[in-house]
GROMACS .gro file of N, CA and C in nm:
model
  315
    1MET      N    1   2.914   2.072   1.659
    1MET     CA    2   2.819   2.073   1.746
    1MET      C    3   2.727   1.946   1.714
    2ALA      N    4   2.670   1.847   1.791
    2ALA     CA    5   2.593   1.732   1.797
    2ALA      C    6   2.455   1.806   1.777
    3VAL      N    7   2.369   1.727   1.685
    3VAL     CA    8   2.237   1.748   1.687
    3VAL      C    9   2.140   1.620   1.700
    4GLN      N   10   2.062   1.623   1.783
    4GLN     CA   11   1.967   1.490   1.768
    4GLN      C   12   1.839   1.509   1.717
    5VAL      N   13   1.801   1.426   1.636
    5VAL     CA   14   1.643   1.429   1.597
    5VAL      C   15   1.573   1.354   1.642
    6THR      N   16   1.443   1.355   1.649
    6THR     CA   17   1.346   1.260   1.700
    6THR      C   18   1.200   1.256   1.619
    7ILE      N   19   1.202   1.172   1.536
    7ILE     CA   20   1.080   1.162   1.466
    7ILE      C   21   0.955   1.092   1.526
    8TYR      N   22   0.844   1.126   1.530
    8TYR     CA   23   0.739   1.072   1.580
    8TYR      C   24   0.638   0.988   1.490
    9LEU      N   25   0.647   0.860   1.464
    9LEU     CA   26   0.552   0.811   1.363
    9LEU      C   27   0.454   0.723   1.429
   10ASN      N   28   0.380   0.661   1.352
   10ASN     CA   29   0.263   0.575   1.394
   10ASN      C   30   0.298   0.440   1.306
   11GLY      N   31   0.258   0.326   1.425
   11GLY     CA   32   0.310   0.183   1.361
   11GLY      C   33   0.253   0.169   1.215
   12ALA      N   34   0.152   0.226   1.180
   12ALA     CA   35   0.074   0.204   1.049
   12ALA      C   36   0.133   0.273   0.952
   13ASP      N   37   0.247   0.336   0.973
   13ASP     CA   38   0.290   0.448   0.856
   13ASP      C   39   0.379   0.370   0.780
   14GLN      N   40   0.357   0.373   0.625
   14GLN     CA   41   0.457   0.329   0.537
   14GLN      C   42   0.492   0.382   0.438
   15TRP      N   43   0.604   0.350   0.372
   15TRP     CA   44   0.674   0.435   0.231
   15TRP      C   45   0.681   0.306   0.143
   16HIS      N   46   0.614   0.369   0.045
   16HIS     CA   47   0.615   0.267  -0.098
   16HIS      C   48   0.592   0.119  -0.045
   17HIS      N   49   0.496   0.121   0.045
   17HIS     CA   50   0.438  -0.012   0.083
   17HIS      C   51   0.528  -0.087   0.170
   18ARG      N   52   0.593  -0.029   0.236
   18ARG     CA   53   0.705  -0.099   0.348
   18ARG      C   54   0.689  -0.024   0.457
   19PRO      N   55   0.703  -0.065   0.597
   19PRO     CA   56   0.710  -0.018   0.695
   19PRO      C   57   0.822   0.145   0.702
   20LEU      N   58   0.728   0.254   0.716
   20LEU     CA   59   0.813   0.353   0.738
   20LEU      C   60   0.957   0.356   0.798
   21HIS      N   61   0.929   0.333   0.928
   21HIS     CA   62   1.035   0.322   1.040
   21HIS      C   63   1.156   0.268   0.994
   22LEU      N   64   1.130   0.150   0.913
   22LEU     CA   65   1.248   0.074   0.866
   22LEU      C   66   1.309   0.122   0.744
   23GLU      N   67   1.215   0.186   0.676
   23GLU     CA   68   1.279   0.256   0.536
   23GLU      C   69   1.356   0.378   0.568
   24ILE      N   70   1.314   0.458   0.681
   24ILE     CA   71   1.401   0.573   0.743
   24ILE      C   72   1.502   0.543   0.773
   25LEU      N   73   1.538   0.425   0.883
   25LEU     CA   74   1.666   0.359   0.915
   25LEU      C   75   1.737   0.325   0.810
   26ASN      N   76   1.711   0.261   0.696
   26ASN     CA   77   1.754   0.211   0.595
   26ASN      C   78   1.830   0.363   0.511
   27TYR      N   79   1.765   0.457   0.513
   27TYR     CA   80   1.791   0.553   0.416
   27TYR      C   81   1.907   0.619   0.530
   28LEU      N   82   1.867   0.645   0.633
   28LEU     CA   83   1.970   0.712   0.754
   28LEU      C   84   2.101   0.633   0.733
   29ARG      N   85   2.127   0.504   0.736
   29ARG     CA   86   2.211   0.413   0.718
   29ARG      C   87   2.282   0.435   0.564
   30LYS      N   88   2.227   0.443   0.498
   30LYS     CA   89   2.282   0.447   0.330
   30LYS      C   90   2.342   0.597   0.352
   31GLU      N   91   2.273   0.704   0.390
   31GLU     CA   92   2.339   0.840   0.413
   31GLU      C   93   2.460   0.874   0.495
   32GLY      N   94   2.499   0.764   0.568
   32GLY     CA   95   2.617   0.750   0.685
   32GLY      C   96   2.608   0.838   0.815
   33VAL      N   97   2.470   0.853   0.844
   33VAL     CA   98   2.407   0.902   0.979
   33VAL      C   99   2.507   0.807   1.074
   34TYR      N  100   2.560   0.906   1.175
   34TYR     CA  101   2.637   0.840   1.270
   34TYR      C  102   2.574   0.732   1.365
   35ALA      N  103   2.471   0.777   1.424
   35ALA     CA  104   2.399   0.671   1.477
   35ALA      C  105   2.211   0.692   1.489
   36ALA      N  106   2.176   0.573   1.496
   36ALA     CA  107   2.034   0.581   1.503
   36ALA      C  108   1.956   0.462   1.520
   37THR      N  109   1.825   0.475   1.608
   37THR     CA  110   1.770   0.388   1.678
   37THR      C  111   1.600   0.416   1.669
   38THR      N  112   1.550   0.327   1.636
   38THR     CA  113   1.383   0.295   1.663
   38THR      C  114   1.344   0.225   1.796
   39LEU      N  115   1.265   0.304   1.866
   39LEU     CA  116   1.187   0.258   1.959
   39LEU      C  117   1.030   0.246   1.955
   40HIS      N  118   0.987   0.127   1.978
   40HIS     CA  119   0.848   0.089   1.967
   40HIS      C  120   0.765   0.112   2.101
   41ALA      N  121   0.681   0.200   2.103
   41ALA     CA  122   0.609   0.214   2.219
   41ALA      C  123   0.510   0.122   2.257
   42VAL      N  124   0.489   0.090   2.372
   42VAL     CA  125   0.399   0.014   2.417
   42VAL      C  126   0.259   0.080   2.445
   43ALA      N  127   0.263   0.209   2.445
   43ALA     CA  128   0.145   0.333   2.461
   43ALA      C  129   0.198   0.465   2.432
   44GLY      N  130   0.084   0.543   2.376
   44GLY     CA  131   0.099   0.647   2.352
   44GLY      C  132   0.007   0.706   2.262
   45PHE      N  133   0.023   0.856   2.232
   45PHE     CA  134  -0.051   0.893   2.121
   45PHE      C  135   0.019   1.011   2.055
   46LEU      N  136  -0.038   1.056   1.940
   46LEU     CA  137   0.012   1.130   1.843
   46LEU      C  138  -0.074   1.243   1.790
   47GLY      N  139  -0.059   1.363   1.818
   47GLY     CA  140  -0.143   1.486   1.794
   47GLY      C  141  -0.247   1.487   1.868
   48ARG      N  142  -0.367   1.472   1.850
   48ARG     CA  143  -0.489   1.508   1.957
   48ARG      C  144  -0.547   1.378   1.961
   49HIS      N  145  -0.497   1.259   1.890
   49HIS     CA  146  -0.566   1.104   1.871
   49HIS      C  147  -0.594   1.050   2.010
   50GLN      N  148  -0.667   0.960   2.024
   50GLN     CA  149  -0.666   0.881   2.161
   50GLN      C  150  -0.567   0.803   2.178
   51VAL      N  151  -0.533   0.778   2.312
   51VAL     CA  152  -0.412   0.694   2.360
   51VAL      C  153  -0.449   0.528   2.300
   52GLU      N  154  -0.322   0.488   2.232
   52GLU     CA  155  -0.318   0.351   2.170
   52GLU      C  156  -0.217   0.273   2.259
   53THR      N  157  -0.283   0.151   2.279
   53THR     CA  158  -0.171   0.062   2.346
   53THR      C  159  -0.173  -0.032   2.260
   54GLU      N  160  -0.029  -0.126   2.294
   54GLU     CA  161  -0.006  -0.237   2.198
   54GLU      C  162  -0.036  -0.357   2.282
   55HIS      N  163  -0.083  -0.453   2.207
   55HIS     CA  164  -0.132  -0.591   2.278
   55HIS      C  165  -0.056  -0.676   2.171
   56LEU      N  166  -0.037  -0.799   2.221
   56LEU     CA  167   0.045  -0.898   2.139
   56LEU      C  168  -0.024  -0.919   2.023
   57VAL      N  169  -0.153  -0.947   2.007
   57VAL     CA  170  -0.235  -0.948   1.913
   57VAL      C  171  -0.255  -0.831   1.794
   58ASP      N  172  -0.211  -0.712   1.838
   58ASP     CA  173  -0.218  -0.601   1.742
   58ASP      C  174  -0.101  -0.579   1.676
   59ALA      N  175  -0.056  -0.681   1.636
   59ALA     CA  176   0.088  -0.637   1.533
   59ALA      C  177   0.052  -0.558   1.411
   60GLY      N  178   0.128  -0.464   1.407
   60GLY     CA  179   0.116  -0.358   1.307
   60GLY      C  180   0.007  -0.256   1.350
   61GLY      N  181   0.016  -0.228   1.484
   61GLY     CA  182  -0.095  -0.134   1.494
   61GLY      C  183  -0.060   0.006   1.490
   62LYS      N  184  -0.137   0.103   1.565
   62LYS     CA  185  -0.095   0.239   1.572
   62LYS      C  186  -0.046   0.296   1.669
   63THR      N  187   0.071   0.211   1.764
   63THR     CA  188   0.110   0.276   1.864
   63THR      C  189   0.222   0.372   1.811
   64PRO      N  190   0.281   0.456   1.906
   64PRO     CA  191   0.389   0.538   1.828
   64PRO      C  192   0.518   0.485   1.822
   65ILE      N  193   0.568   0.506   1.694
   65ILE     CA  194   0.728   0.449   1.661
   65ILE      C  195   0.798   0.566   1.696
   66LEU      N  196   0.949   0.589   1.759
   66LEU     CA  197   1.013   0.670   1.775
   66LEU      C  198   1.143   0.675   1.691
   67ILE      N  199   1.204   0.754   1.615
   67ILE     CA  200   1.317   0.714   1.546
   67ILE      C  201   1.415   0.840   1.596
   68ILE      N  202   1.526   0.784   1.674
   68ILE     CA  203   1.602   0.923   1.719
   68ILE      C  204   1.740   0.905   1.658
   69PHE      N  205   1.796   0.989   1.596
   69PHE     CA  206   1.925   0.988   1.532
   69PHE      C  207   1.999   1.117   1.591
   70VAL      N  208   2.163   1.066   1.597
   70VAL     CA  209   2.260   1.196   1.612
   70VAL      C  210   2.355   1.195   1.520
   71ASP      N  211   2.373   1.302   1.480
   71ASP     CA  212   2.491   1.362   1.405
   71ASP      C  213   2.533   1.475   1.393
   72THR      N  214   2.623   1.532   1.317
   72THR     CA  215   2.655   1.666   1.318
   72THR      C  216   2.535   1.765   1.248
   73ASP      N  217   2.542   1.909   1.284
   73ASP     CA  218   2.444   1.980   1.216
   73ASP      C  219   2.449   1.992   1.054
   74GLU      N  220   2.560   1.984   1.006
   74GLU     CA  221   2.565   1.970   0.864
   74GLU      C  222   2.528   1.848   0.784
   75HIS      N  223   2.534   1.742   0.860
   75HIS     CA  224   2.472   1.601   0.802
   75HIS      C  225   2.344   1.607   0.851
   76VAL      N  226   2.292   1.657   0.949
   76VAL     CA  227   2.128   1.650   0.980
   76VAL      C  228   2.047   1.745   0.841
   77ASN      N  229   2.142   1.862   0.835
   77ASN     CA  230   2.074   1.975   0.739
   77ASN      C  231   2.077   1.868   0.606
   78ARG      N  232   2.130   1.777   0.546
   78ARG     CA  233   2.174   1.728   0.447
   78ARG      C  234   2.042   1.631   0.436
   79VAL      N  235   2.032   1.540   0.567
   79VAL     CA  236   1.910   1.438   0.519
   79VAL      C  237   1.755   1.470   0.542
   80LEU      N  238   1.767   1.609   0.627
   80LEU     CA  239   1.622   1.632   0.692
   80LEU      C  240   1.510   1.659   0.559
   81PRO      N  241   1.578   1.733   0.473
   81PRO     CA  242   1.466   1.746   0.347
   81PRO      C  243   1.408   1.582   0.321
   82THR      N  244   1.474   1.505   0.298
   82THR     CA  245   1.401   1.361   0.261
   82THR      C  246   1.340   1.324   0.365
   83LEU      N  247   1.378   1.337   0.484
   83LEU     CA  248   1.298   1.277   0.601
   83LEU      C  249   1.165   1.343   0.608
   84LYS      N  250   1.160   1.503   0.578
   84LYS     CA  251   1.026   1.544   0.566
   84LYS      C  252   0.961   1.497   0.492
   85GLU      N  253   1.010   1.488   0.397
   85GLU     CA  254   0.895   1.421   0.252
   85GLU      C  255   0.839   1.272   0.297
   86MET      N  256   0.948   1.177   0.357
   86MET     CA  257   0.914   1.045   0.393
   86MET      C  258   0.810   1.053   0.512
   87ALA      N  259   0.839   1.154   0.619
   87ALA     CA  260   0.743   1.155   0.730
   87ALA      C  261   0.636   1.261   0.722
   88LEU      N  262   0.589   1.292   0.599
   88LEU     CA  263   0.481   1.406   0.580
   88LEU      C  264   0.377   1.427   0.695
   89HIS      N  265   0.353   1.537   0.764
   89HIS     CA  266   0.281   1.544   0.847
   89HIS      C  267   0.301   1.482   0.979
   90ARG      N  268   0.428   1.435   1.017
   90ARG     CA  269   0.468   1.389   1.135
   90ARG      C  270   0.535   1.471   1.226
   91LEU      N  271   0.543   1.453   1.333
   91LEU     CA  272   0.620   1.551   1.432
   91LEU      C  273   0.780   1.533   1.414
   92ILE      N  274   0.841   1.636   1.379
   92ILE     CA  275   0.985   1.571   1.355
   92ILE      C  276   1.071   1.708   1.470
   93VAL      N  277   1.130   1.677   1.550
   93VAL     CA  278   1.221   1.737   1.672
   93VAL      C  279   1.334   1.742   1.648
   94ARG      N  280   1.418   1.863   1.637
   94ARG     CA  281   1.554   1.888   1.608
   94ARG      C  282   1.606   1.961   1.752
   95GLU      N  283   1.726   1.908   1.796
   95GLU     CA  284   1.751   1.994   1.899
   95GLU      C  285   1.912   1.952   1.909
   96SER      N  286   1.992   2.051   1.989
   96SER     CA  287   2.143   2.082   2.002
   96SER      C  288   2.157   1.971   2.117
   97VAL      N  289   2.267   1.909   2.121
   97VAL     CA  290   2.279   1.818   2.243
   97VAL      C  291   2.437   1.814   2.270
   98VAL      N  292   2.469   1.789   2.384
   98VAL     CA  293   2.618   1.774   2.436
   98VAL      C  294   2.647   1.632   2.431
   99LEU      N  295   2.737   1.591   2.380
   99LEU     CA  296   2.796   1.450   2.357
   99LEU      C  297   2.877   1.442   2.502
  100GLU      N  298   2.846   1.345   2.573
  100GLU     CA  299   2.889   1.341   2.727
  100GLU      C  300   2.989   1.220   2.697
  101GLN      N  301   2.998   1.133   2.603
  101GLN     CA  302   3.095   1.046   2.594
  101GLN      C  303   3.094   1.014   2.416
  102GLY      N  304   3.202   0.940   2.376
  102GLY     CA  305   3.184   0.935   2.235
  102GLY      C  306   3.222   1.051   2.163
  103ASN      N  307   3.247   1.066   2.014
  103ASN     CA  308   3.237   1.139   1.935
  103ASN      C  309   3.176   1.108   1.796
  104LEU      N  310   3.157   1.226   1.700
  104LEU     CA  311   3.099   1.194   1.580
  104LEU      C  312   3.188   1.149   1.458
  105ASP      N  313   3.311   1.102   1.501
  105ASP     CA  314   3.414   1.076   1.403
  105ASP      C  315   3.371   0.931   1.363
   0.00000   0.00000   0.00000
């Protein structure tokens, strides 16, 4: 069974003084996760905060960043505890998905 995880971050989030989204991607790659990507939103909100928009002058702003990755249930179970620690208090969504093309090998 394939599992897709989406992590909702804030562009200003950091892990050990580095951008959190890059640190999470590096962690996922190091752990051999099958596929992962980061999407930087042009507008959005997290929780009940106001809508934030991205402007060219707002580098490092507070717009949402999504990390989406896909792997087996077993592999997701292995990396999720560390991700919960890294993205403390951030929304993490996990769902079973059907692979229409490709495989996790």
